[in-house]
Amino acid sequence: MEFRFEIKARDAAGRIGKLTVNGKTIETPAIMPVVNPKQLIVTPKELKEMGFGIIITNSYIIYKTPELREKALEVGIHELLDYDGIIEVDSGSFQLMRYGGVEVTNREIVQFQHDIGVDIGTFLDIPTPPDVPREKAEEDLRITLERAREAEEIKEIAMNAAIQGSTHPDLRTYAAKRLSEMNFEIHPIGAVVPLMESYRYRDLVDVVIASKLGLRPDRPVHLFGAGHPMIFALAVAMGIDLFDSASYALYAKDDRYLTPEGTKRLDELEYFPCSCPVCSRYTPQELREMPKEERARLLAIHNLWVIREELNRVKQAIKEGTLWELVDERARSHPKMFAAYKRLLEYREYLEKNEPVTKASAFFKVSEESLRWPTAVRARERAERVERKFPETVKHPIFGEIPKYLSLSYPFAQSEGEEDFTIEKPRKGEAKEYIIAIAEYQFGEGAGEAFRDAFVELSRKTGMPRQIKDKGKHLATFRAEDGLLTLGVEGARRLHEVLPFPRMRVVVNEDAEPFAKRGKNVFAKFVVDADPGIRSYDEVLVVNERDELLATGQTLLNGEELKVFQSGLAVKVRRGVEK
């Protein structure tokens, strides 16, 4: 069994990941269309051709259908479904929730999943619906954890371990912590379909965040039964990596047409607001006149295109650093979604921990809620810290009074609101104060001392700071794009001297030490410790276990993730001490 998950880019608590299972790789966030092996409205092979590299089907249905069971055991599930991508399976838990019982044991279904060659299995957990009494939720969770331990002992494949606990947040967190201690690969958040069906998105936020608070950050999180594009941006911003849904087919059978903002009935449409292969070829009237089976198939294909397009839009927003803007826009498509968005912003500590320190795009005040985004909250808190040393302020149209010497830095200089913000060039003799203030803002209290004796070169063309030096030695570069500092080796040495361990440190083992010294990137499996205050895209100090400086670079992971992840890039090293 091969399973790897690594992060490639991030924004909010969302992340673009690379998930590899048994030699097959997909990019997350991703959705796995539900395939009913008895009713194929769109074939798995067609799904693969459309770009869906992972699907989900129900191993219990195959197990209980003699002809399917026999063929699956004979040729394997990939040949049964004619699909060469990643196949995940459910265990019958959905049927257990809907109908109250299944005719299989946990051990039997886990063994069956192994025997038919699935890529990702699921043990038979107990899905507890919302709002059940606490005693019922606790008892169901006790059984789920027992079955998890049983599955852990016998499993030979990558496996889901669903987080249950109904609408009791502390039970969700407890379940996540216990399951994180076990040997599982993916963690679905279970029994949330009833919340989504009744538009209880605010409660969904509480359930997801409670689960994420207890989970290891290196494991992908799957929101079971979520497949409407309207929810993708919000869910990914919370930290969801995987989705699944049969909605594309169920809606199509009911003549319902998906859009990123909601669902429309086919008989309401005079024009298609879409350019997918179906909408480009047919009019709404032509679809209405088709036989029901053909119409349902075409609507299902359209729905899949919309789902795929919205996920791509979310991923592009992560790359650009504009995921919060997309969440804000999508949240206004439904009052209940807007309430969920505002609820999410109440989880300030969780969001700040996962928010990058800098972004490729400017900060746009698109609404009053923008001022509660973690970027804005963090900027104000850090600015208050700097203001104690540099009390001279300027008036910012979005952030109010800010220290004058932070007016060149992200997000203050890179922002758009109702009014423009005039950026003043450093006056003669002031440039060093800007650099010291930025260091305090970027690296924390006391960091400015590393640049106390610095000389700041100003650009002849723009008058802005560029290179920071001392006695001919390069300390740092002032980045024009975000007004923050990129450290040179000498600047890193000085920062290392003034900041006590473990501040801004990523500690690597002896295997990685010679490579880091030569300026090679640091990979997660070699990290043994890190400052918990590190945030993604921070400039960090790479040190060995004796706290000797090896390199400086930009981290992709936050402090907690650096200590847990075992796959992928951890620090993009800019300079090693021997380079």
Coordinates of C-alpha atoms in Angstrom, one line a residue:
M1 CA 0.0 0.0 0.0
E2 CA 1.3 3.4 -1.0
F3 CA -0.1 6.6 0.3
R4 CA 1.4 10.2 0.3
F5 CA -0.1 13.6 0.9
E6 CA 1.8 16.9 0.6
I7 CA 0.9 20.5 0.3
K8 CA 1.8 22.6 -2.8
A9 CA 0.0 25.9 -2.1
R10 CA -2.4 27.5 0.4
D11 CA -4.7 30.3 1.4
A12 CA -7.0 30.7 4.4
A13 CA -7.1 27.2 5.9
G14 CA -7.4 25.8 2.4
R15 CA -4.6 24.0 0.6
I16 CA -3.7 22.6 -2.8
G17 CA -2.4 19.2 -2.2
K18 CA -0.8 16.3 -4.0
L19 CA -2.4 12.9 -3.0
T20 CA -0.8 9.7 -4.3
V21 CA -2.4 6.3 -3.7
N22 CA -0.9 3.1 -5.2
G23 CA 1.0 5.0 -7.9
K24 CA -2.0 7.2 -8.9
T25 CA -1.9 10.9 -8.2
I26 CA -4.6 13.5 -8.0
E27 CA -4.5 17.2 -6.9
T28 CA -6.7 18.3 -4.1
P29 CA -9.1 19.8 -3.3
A30 CA -10.9 17.2 -5.4
I31 CA -14.4 15.7 -5.6
M32 CA -15.1 12.0 -6.1
P33 CA -18.3 11.5 -8.0
V34 CA -20.5 8.8 -6.4
V35 CA -20.8 5.8 -8.7
N36 CA -23.8 3.5 -8.1
P37 CA -22.5 0.1 -9.6
K38 CA -26.2 -0.8 -10.3
Q39 CA -27.2 2.4 -12.0
L40 CA -24.6 4.1 -14.2
I41 CA -26.0 7.4 -15.5
V42 CA -22.4 8.4 -16.5
T43 CA -19.8 5.7 -16.7
P44 CA -16.6 5.7 -14.6
K45 CA -14.6 5.7 -17.8
E46 CA -16.4 8.9 -18.9
L47 CA -15.7 10.4 -15.5
K48 CA -12.0 9.7 -15.9
E49 CA -12.0 11.3 -19.4
M50 CA -13.7 14.4 -17.9
G51 CA -10.8 14.7 -15.5
F52 CA -12.1 13.0 -12.4
G53 CA -9.1 11.0 -11.1
I54 CA -10.9 9.6 -8.1
I55 CA -14.4 8.1 -7.6
I56 CA -16.3 6.6 -4.7
T57 CA -18.6 3.7 -4.8
N58 CA -20.4 1.6 -2.1
S59 CA -18.7 -1.7 -1.2
Y60 CA -21.8 -2.8 0.7
I61 CA -23.9 -2.6 -2.4
I62 CA -21.4 -4.7 -4.3
Y63 CA -21.1 -7.1 -1.3
K64 CA -24.9 -7.6 -1.2
T65 CA -25.4 -8.0 -5.0
P66 CA -24.3 -11.6 -5.8
E67 CA -23.4 -11.0 -9.5
L68 CA -21.4 -7.9 -8.6
R69 CA -19.8 -9.5 -5.6
E70 CA -18.7 -12.5 -7.6
K71 CA -17.2 -10.5 -10.4
A72 CA -15.5 -8.0 -8.1
L73 CA -13.8 -10.9 -6.3
E74 CA -12.8 -12.5 -9.6
V75 CA -11.4 -9.5 -11.5
G76 CA -11.1 -6.7 -8.9
I77 CA -13.1 -3.5 -8.5
H78 CA -11.1 -1.5 -11.1
E79 CA -12.0 -3.9 -13.9
L80 CA -15.5 -4.3 -12.6
L81 CA -16.1 -0.6 -13.0
D82 CA -13.7 -0.1 -16.0
Y83 CA -11.9 2.6 -14.2
D84 CA -8.1 3.0 -13.7
G85 CA -8.1 6.0 -11.4
I86 CA -8.3 5.9 -7.5
I87 CA -11.3 4.1 -6.2
E88 CA -12.6 4.9 -2.7
V89 CA -15.4 2.9 -1.2
D90 CA -18.0 3.5 1.6
S91 CA -18.8 0.6 3.9
G92 CA -22.5 0.6 4.3
S93 CA -22.5 3.3 7.0
F94 CA -24.8 5.5 4.8
Q95 CA -27.3 2.6 4.6
L96 CA -27.0 2.1 8.3
M97 CA -27.9 5.8 8.9
R98 CA -30.8 5.8 6.4
Y99 CA -32.3 2.4 7.1
G100 CA -31.1 1.4 10.6
G101 CA -29.2 -1.7 9.8
V102 CA -26.8 -3.6 7.5
E103 CA -26.1 -7.3 7.0
V104 CA -22.4 -7.3 7.4
T105 CA -19.9 -7.0 10.2
N106 CA -17.1 -4.5 10.3
R107 CA -14.4 -7.1 9.9
E108 CA -16.2 -8.7 6.9
I109 CA -16.6 -5.5 5.0
V110 CA -13.0 -4.4 5.6
Q111 CA -11.7 -7.8 4.4
F112 CA -14.0 -7.6 1.4
Q113 CA -12.6 -4.2 0.4
H114 CA -9.1 -5.6 0.6
D115 CA -10.1 -8.7 -1.4
I116 CA -11.5 -6.7 -4.3
G117 CA -8.5 -4.3 -4.5
V118 CA -9.9 -0.9 -3.5
D119 CA -7.5 2.0 -3.2
I120 CA -9.1 3.6 -0.2
G121 CA -11.4 1.7 2.1
T122 CA -13.8 2.7 4.9
F123 CA -14.6 0.7 8.1
L124 CA -18.2 0.3 9.3
D125 CA -18.5 3.3 11.6
I126 CA -21.7 4.4 13.2
P127 CA -23.0 7.7 11.6
T128 CA -24.8 9.6 14.3
P129 CA -27.4 12.1 12.9
P130 CA -27.5 15.7 14.2
D131 CA -29.2 16.7 17.4
V132 CA -29.3 13.3 19.0
P133 CA -29.0 13.2 22.9
R134 CA -25.4 13.2 24.1
E135 CA -25.7 9.7 25.6
K136 CA -26.7 8.3 22.2
A137 CA -23.8 10.2 20.5
E138 CA -21.3 9.0 23.1
E139 CA -22.4 5.4 22.7
D140 CA -22.3 5.5 18.9
L141 CA -18.8 7.0 19.1
R142 CA -17.6 4.4 21.5
I143 CA -18.7 1.7 19.0
T144 CA -17.1 3.6 16.1
L145 CA -13.7 3.9 18.0
E146 CA -13.9 0.1 18.8
R147 CA -14.4 -0.6 15.1
A148 CA -11.6 1.7 14.2
R149 CA -9.2 -0.2 16.4
E150 CA -10.4 -3.5 14.8
A151 CA -9.9 -2.1 11.3
E152 CA -6.5 -0.8 12.2
E153 CA -5.4 -4.3 13.2
I154 CA -6.5 -6.0 10.0
K155 CA -6.3 -3.4 7.3
E156 CA -3.8 -3.7 4.4
I157 CA -5.0 -0.8 2.3
A158 CA -5.3 3.0 2.8
M159 CA -8.4 3.6 4.9
N160 CA -10.8 6.3 5.9
A161 CA -11.5 6.9 9.6
A162 CA -14.7 8.9 9.8
I163 CA -15.1 11.5 12.6
Q164 CA -18.5 11.2 14.3
G165 CA -20.1 12.9 17.3
S166 CA -23.3 14.4 16.0
T167 CA -23.7 18.1 16.7
H168 CA -21.7 17.9 19.9
P169 CA -18.4 19.8 19.1
D170 CA -16.4 18.4 22.0
L171 CA -17.2 14.9 20.9
R172 CA -16.1 15.7 17.3
T173 CA -12.8 17.0 18.7
Y174 CA -12.4 14.0 20.9
A175 CA -13.1 11.6 18.1
A176 CA -10.6 13.4 15.8
K177 CA -7.9 13.2 18.5
R178 CA -8.4 9.5 19.1
L179 CA -8.5 8.7 15.4
S180 CA -5.4 10.8 14.8
E181 CA -3.5 8.5 17.1
M182 CA -4.3 5.5 15.0
N183 CA -2.9 4.4 11.7
F184 CA -5.3 5.8 9.2
E185 CA -4.8 7.9 6.1
I186 CA -7.9 10.0 5.5
H187 CA -10.5 11.5 7.8
P188 CA -14.0 12.0 6.5
I189 CA -16.3 14.1 8.6
G190 CA -19.4 11.9 8.8
A191 CA -23.2 12.3 9.2
V192 CA -23.3 15.9 7.9
V193 CA -25.7 15.3 4.9
P194 CA -28.7 16.1 7.1
L195 CA -27.2 19.4 8.0
M196 CA -26.6 20.3 4.4
E197 CA -30.0 19.1 3.3
S198 CA -31.7 21.4 5.8
Y199 CA -29.3 24.4 5.0
R200 CA -27.8 24.3 8.5
Y201 CA -24.5 25.5 7.1
R202 CA -23.7 27.4 10.3
D203 CA -23.9 24.2 12.3
L204 CA -21.8 22.5 9.6
V205 CA -19.0 25.1 10.3
D206 CA -19.0 24.2 14.0
V207 CA -18.8 20.5 13.2
V208 CA -16.0 20.9 10.7
I209 CA -13.9 23.2 12.8
A210 CA -14.4 21.1 15.9
S211 CA -13.1 18.1 13.9
K212 CA -10.2 20.0 12.4
L213 CA -9.1 21.2 15.9
G214 CA -8.6 17.6 17.0
L215 CA -7.0 16.2 13.8
R216 CA -3.4 15.8 12.7
P217 CA -2.8 18.4 10.0
D218 CA -1.0 16.0 7.7
R219 CA -4.0 13.9 6.9
P220 CA -6.5 14.9 4.1
V221 CA -10.0 15.7 5.3
H222 CA -13.1 14.5 3.4
L223 CA -16.5 16.1 3.8
F224 CA -18.8 13.1 3.3
G225 CA -21.8 13.8 1.0
A226 CA -20.9 17.4 0.1
G227 CA -21.0 18.0 -3.7
H228 CA -22.9 21.2 -4.4
P229 CA -20.5 23.8 -5.9
M230 CA -22.1 26.5 -3.8
I231 CA -20.3 25.1 -0.7
F232 CA -16.8 24.4 -2.1
A233 CA -15.2 27.8 -1.4
L234 CA -16.4 27.9 2.2
A235 CA -15.5 24.3 2.9
V236 CA -12.0 24.6 1.4
A237 CA -11.4 27.8 3.4
M238 CA -12.2 25.7 6.5
G239 CA -9.6 23.1 5.5
I240 CA -11.6 20.4 3.5
D241 CA -9.5 18.6 0.9
L242 CA -12.0 16.0 -0.5
F243 CA -15.6 16.0 -1.4
D244 CA -18.0 13.4 -2.7
S245 CA -21.6 13.5 -3.9
A246 CA -24.2 11.8 -6.1
S247 CA -25.9 15.2 -6.5
Y248 CA -24.8 15.5 -10.1
A249 CA -27.0 12.5 -11.0
L250 CA -29.8 12.9 -8.4
Y251 CA -30.4 16.5 -9.5
A252 CA -30.3 15.6 -13.1
K253 CA -33.0 12.9 -12.7
D254 CA -35.1 15.7 -11.1
D255 CA -34.4 18.1 -14.0
R256 CA -32.3 20.3 -11.8
Y257 CA -29.4 22.3 -13.2
L258 CA -26.4 23.2 -11.1
T259 CA -24.7 26.6 -11.0
P260 CA -22.0 27.8 -8.6
E261 CA -24.6 30.0 -6.8
G262 CA -27.4 27.4 -6.5
T263 CA -29.7 25.0 -8.3
K264 CA -32.2 25.9 -11.0
R265 CA -35.1 23.9 -12.4
L266 CA -34.8 23.2 -16.1
D267 CA -38.3 24.5 -16.8
E268 CA -37.3 27.9 -15.3
L269 CA -34.5 28.4 -17.9
E270 CA -34.7 30.2 -21.2
Y271 CA -31.0 30.4 -21.6
F272 CA -28.1 28.4 -20.3
P273 CA -25.5 30.5 -18.3
C274 CA -22.8 28.1 -19.1
S275 CA -20.5 27.1 -22.0
C276 CA -19.9 23.4 -21.2
P277 CA -20.3 20.8 -24.1
V278 CA -23.9 20.3 -23.2
C279 CA -24.9 23.9 -22.8
S280 CA -23.0 24.9 -26.0
R281 CA -24.8 22.3 -28.0
Y282 CA -28.4 22.4 -26.7
T283 CA -31.0 25.0 -25.6
P284 CA -33.1 24.5 -22.5
Q285 CA -36.1 23.9 -24.7
E286 CA -34.3 21.2 -26.7
L287 CA -33.4 19.4 -23.4
R288 CA -37.0 19.7 -22.2
E289 CA -38.2 18.0 -25.3
M290 CA -35.8 15.0 -25.0
P291 CA -36.8 11.6 -23.5
K292 CA -36.2 11.7 -19.7
E293 CA -33.3 9.2 -19.7
E294 CA -31.3 11.1 -22.3
R295 CA -32.1 14.5 -20.7
A296 CA -31.0 13.2 -17.3
R297 CA -27.7 12.0 -18.7
L298 CA -27.0 15.3 -20.4
L299 CA -27.9 17.3 -17.3
A300 CA -25.6 15.0 -15.2
I301 CA -22.7 15.8 -17.6
H302 CA -23.4 19.5 -17.3
N303 CA -23.6 19.3 -13.5
L304 CA -20.2 17.5 -13.5
W305 CA -18.7 20.2 -15.6
V306 CA -20.0 22.9 -13.2
I307 CA -18.6 21.0 -10.2
R308 CA -15.2 20.6 -11.8
E309 CA -15.1 24.3 -12.9
E310 CA -15.9 25.5 -9.5
L311 CA -13.2 23.4 -7.9
N312 CA -10.7 24.8 -10.4
R313 CA -11.9 28.3 -9.5
V314 CA -11.3 27.6 -5.8
K315 CA -7.8 26.2 -6.6
Q316 CA -6.9 29.3 -8.7
A317 CA -8.1 31.5 -5.8
I318 CA -5.7 29.6 -3.5
K319 CA -2.8 30.2 -5.9
E320 CA -3.6 33.9 -6.2
G321 CA -4.3 34.4 -2.5
T322 CA -7.9 35.4 -3.1
L323 CA -9.8 32.6 -1.5
W324 CA -11.5 34.8 1.1
E325 CA -12.8 37.1 -1.7
L326 CA -14.4 34.0 -3.4
V327 CA -15.9 32.8 -0.1
D328 CA -17.3 36.3 0.4
E329 CA -18.9 36.3 -3.0
R330 CA -20.3 32.7 -2.8
A331 CA -21.6 33.3 0.7
R332 CA -24.0 35.9 -0.6
S333 CA -25.8 33.4 -2.8
H334 CA -27.9 32.2 0.2
P335 CA -28.7 33.7 3.6
K336 CA -27.8 30.5 5.4
M337 CA -24.5 30.4 3.7
F338 CA -23.8 34.0 4.7
A339 CA -24.5 33.1 8.3
A340 CA -22.1 30.2 8.0
Y341 CA -19.4 32.5 6.6
K342 CA -19.8 34.9 9.5
R343 CA -19.7 32.0 11.9
L344 CA -16.4 30.8 10.4
L345 CA -14.8 34.2 11.0
E346 CA -15.4 33.8 14.7
Y347 CA -12.8 31.0 14.8
R348 CA -10.0 33.6 14.9
E349 CA -7.2 31.5 16.4
Y350 CA -7.8 28.5 14.1
L351 CA -7.9 30.7 11.0
E352 CA -4.8 32.8 12.0
K353 CA -2.7 29.7 12.5
N354 CA -3.4 28.6 9.0
E355 CA -3.4 32.0 7.2
P356 CA -0.3 32.7 5.1
V357 CA 1.7 35.8 6.2
T358 CA 1.9 37.2 2.7
K359 CA 0.0 36.7 -0.6
A360 CA 0.4 37.2 -4.3
S361 CA -2.6 39.6 -4.4
A362 CA -3.5 42.8 -2.7
F363 CA -5.9 43.0 0.3
F364 CA -9.3 44.1 -1.1
K365 CA -12.0 45.4 1.3
V366 CA -14.9 43.8 -0.6
S367 CA -17.2 44.0 2.4
E368 CA -17.3 44.8 6.1
E369 CA -16.6 41.1 6.7
S370 CA -13.2 41.6 5.1
L371 CA -12.0 43.4 8.2
R372 CA -12.5 40.1 10.1
W373 CA -10.4 38.0 7.7
P374 CA -7.3 36.6 9.5
T375 CA -5.0 38.7 7.4
A376 CA -6.6 41.9 8.7
V377 CA -6.9 40.8 12.3
R378 CA -3.2 39.7 12.4
A379 CA -2.0 42.9 10.7
R380 CA -3.7 45.0 13.3
E381 CA -2.4 43.0 16.2
R382 CA 1.2 43.0 14.9
A383 CA 1.0 46.7 14.1
E384 CA 0.0 47.4 17.7
R385 CA 3.1 45.6 18.9
V386 CA 5.3 47.7 16.6
E387 CA 3.6 50.9 17.6
R388 CA 4.9 50.6 21.1
K389 CA 8.4 51.1 19.7
F390 CA 7.5 53.4 16.8
P391 CA 4.6 55.5 18.0
E392 CA 4.4 57.8 14.9
T393 CA 1.4 56.8 12.9
V394 CA -0.4 57.5 9.6
K395 CA -4.1 57.2 8.8
H396 CA -4.9 54.2 6.7
P397 CA -8.4 54.2 5.0
I398 CA -9.0 50.5 5.9
F399 CA -6.9 49.7 8.9
G400 CA -7.1 53.1 10.7
E401 CA -4.0 54.4 12.5
I402 CA -0.9 52.3 11.7
P403 CA 2.8 52.8 12.4
K404 CA 4.3 55.1 9.8
Y405 CA 7.2 52.7 9.2
L406 CA 4.9 49.8 8.3
S407 CA 3.2 51.8 5.5
L408 CA 5.3 50.1 2.8
S409 CA 4.4 46.5 3.9
Y410 CA 1.7 43.9 3.4
P411 CA -1.2 44.3 3.7
F412 CA -1.1 48.1 4.4
A413 CA 0.5 49.2 1.1
Q414 CA -1.0 46.4 -0.9
S415 CA -4.7 47.1 -0.3
E416 CA -7.7 48.6 -1.9
G417 CA -10.7 50.2 -0.1
E418 CA -13.1 53.1 -0.5
E419 CA -10.2 55.5 -0.6
D420 CA -6.7 55.3 -1.9
F421 CA -3.7 55.1 0.4
T422 CA -0.8 57.4 -0.5
I423 CA 2.5 55.6 0.1
E424 CA 5.2 58.0 1.1
K425 CA 8.8 57.2 0.2
P426 CA 11.2 57.1 3.1
R427 CA 12.7 60.5 3.9
K428 CA 16.4 61.0 4.1
G429 CA 17.8 59.2 7.2
E430 CA 14.6 57.3 7.9
A431 CA 15.1 54.2 5.8
K432 CA 16.7 52.2 8.6
E433 CA 13.7 52.8 10.9
Y434 CA 11.4 51.3 8.2
I435 CA 13.6 48.2 8.1
I436 CA 13.8 47.8 11.9
A437 CA 10.0 48.2 12.2
I438 CA 9.4 45.7 9.4
A439 CA 11.6 43.2 11.1
E440 CA 9.7 43.6 14.4
Y441 CA 6.4 43.2 12.4
Q442 CA 7.6 40.2 10.4
F443 CA 9.8 38.2 12.8
G444 CA 8.5 39.3 16.2
E445 CA 9.6 41.5 19.1
G446 CA 13.3 42.0 19.4
A447 CA 14.0 41.1 15.7
G448 CA 14.8 44.8 14.8
E449 CA 18.0 44.6 16.8
A450 CA 19.5 42.4 14.0
F451 CA 19.3 45.5 11.7
R452 CA 20.3 48.2 14.2
D453 CA 23.6 48.9 12.4
A454 CA 22.3 48.4 8.9
F455 CA 22.7 50.7 5.8
V456 CA 19.7 50.8 3.5
E457 CA 20.3 51.3 -0.2
L458 CA 17.4 53.1 -1.9
S459 CA 16.4 52.5 -5.5
R460 CA 17.4 55.4 -7.7
K461 CA 14.3 54.9 -9.8
T462 CA 11.6 54.6 -7.1
G463 CA 13.2 55.9 -3.9
M464 CA 12.1 52.7 -2.1
P465 CA 14.4 50.5 0.0
R466 CA 16.1 47.7 -1.8
Q467 CA 19.3 46.1 -0.3
I468 CA 20.1 46.1 3.4
K469 CA 23.8 45.9 4.2
D470 CA 26.4 46.4 6.9
K471 CA 30.1 47.0 6.2
G472 CA 29.6 45.5 2.8
K473 CA 27.8 42.4 4.0
H474 CA 24.4 41.6 2.6
L475 CA 21.8 41.3 5.4
A476 CA 18.5 41.2 3.6
T477 CA 16.4 42.4 0.6
F478 CA 13.4 44.5 0.8
R479 CA 10.8 42.9 -1.4
A480 CA 9.0 45.3 -3.7
E481 CA 5.9 43.0 -4.1
D482 CA 5.0 42.9 -0.4
G483 CA 7.3 45.2 1.5
L484 CA 8.7 42.4 3.7
L485 CA 12.3 41.1 4.1
T486 CA 14.1 38.2 2.4
L487 CA 17.0 37.3 4.6
G488 CA 20.6 36.9 3.4
V489 CA 23.0 34.5 5.3
E490 CA 24.4 37.4 7.4
G491 CA 21.0 38.8 8.2
A492 CA 19.9 35.3 9.2
R493 CA 23.0 35.0 11.5
R494 CA 22.2 38.2 13.2
L495 CA 18.5 37.3 13.6
H496 CA 19.6 33.9 15.0
E497 CA 21.7 35.8 17.6
V498 CA 18.9 38.1 18.8
L499 CA 16.0 35.7 18.8
P500 CA 16.1 33.0 21.5
F501 CA 15.5 29.4 20.6
P502 CA 13.0 28.2 19.1
R503 CA 11.9 31.6 17.6
M504 CA 11.6 31.4 13.8
R505 CA 13.5 28.1 13.8
V506 CA 12.9 25.0 11.7
V507 CA 15.1 22.2 13.2
V508 CA 16.3 19.4 10.9
N509 CA 18.0 16.2 11.6
E510 CA 21.7 15.3 10.8
D511 CA 20.7 13.7 7.5
A512 CA 19.4 17.0 6.1
E513 CA 22.2 19.1 7.6
P514 CA 24.8 19.0 4.8
F515 CA 22.2 19.6 2.1
A516 CA 20.6 22.6 3.9
K517 CA 24.1 24.1 4.3
R518 CA 24.6 23.9 0.6
G519 CA 21.3 25.6 -0.1
K520 CA 19.2 22.6 -0.9
N521 CA 15.5 22.6 0.0
V522 CA 14.3 21.0 3.3
F523 CA 11.7 18.2 3.0
A524 CA 9.2 17.6 5.8
K525 CA 10.5 14.1 6.7
F526 CA 13.8 15.6 7.9
V527 CA 12.2 18.2 10.3
V528 CA 12.4 17.3 14.0
D529 CA 11.1 20.5 15.6
A530 CA 9.8 24.0 14.8
D531 CA 8.6 27.2 16.4
P532 CA 4.8 26.8 16.8
G533 CA 4.5 30.5 15.9
I534 CA 5.7 30.0 12.4
R535 CA 3.1 30.6 9.7
S536 CA 3.1 29.5 6.1
Y537 CA 5.3 31.6 3.7
D538 CA 7.3 32.9 6.7
E539 CA 11.0 33.6 6.2
V540 CA 12.6 31.1 8.7
L541 CA 16.0 30.0 10.1
V542 CA 17.0 26.4 9.4
V543 CA 19.1 25.0 12.2
N544 CA 20.4 21.7 13.4
E545 CA 19.6 20.0 16.7
R546 CA 22.4 22.0 18.3
D547 CA 20.8 25.3 17.1
E548 CA 23.6 26.0 14.7
L549 CA 22.4 28.0 11.7
L550 CA 22.4 26.0 8.4
A551 CA 20.3 28.1 6.0
T552 CA 17.4 30.5 5.6
G553 CA 14.4 30.2 3.4
Q554 CA 10.6 30.4 3.1
T555 CA 8.4 27.8 4.7
L556 CA 5.4 26.3 3.1
L557 CA 4.1 24.8 6.3
N558 CA 3.1 26.4 9.6
G559 CA 4.9 25.5 12.9
E560 CA 2.5 22.7 13.8
E561 CA 2.6 21.1 10.3
L562 CA 6.4 21.3 10.2
K563 CA 6.5 18.9 13.1
V564 CA 4.0 16.4 11.8
F565 CA 4.2 16.2 8.0
Q566 CA 6.3 13.4 6.5
S567 CA 5.9 14.1 2.8
G568 CA 6.6 17.0 0.5
L569 CA 8.5 20.3 0.7
A570 CA 8.8 22.0 4.1
V571 CA 11.2 24.9 3.5
K572 CA 12.2 26.4 0.1
V573 CA 15.8 27.3 1.0
R574 CA 17.0 30.5 -0.4
R575 CA 20.6 30.4 0.9
G576 CA 22.7 28.0 2.8
V577 CA 25.6 29.0 5.0
E578 CA 28.1 27.3 2.7
K579 CA 26.5 28.3 -0.6

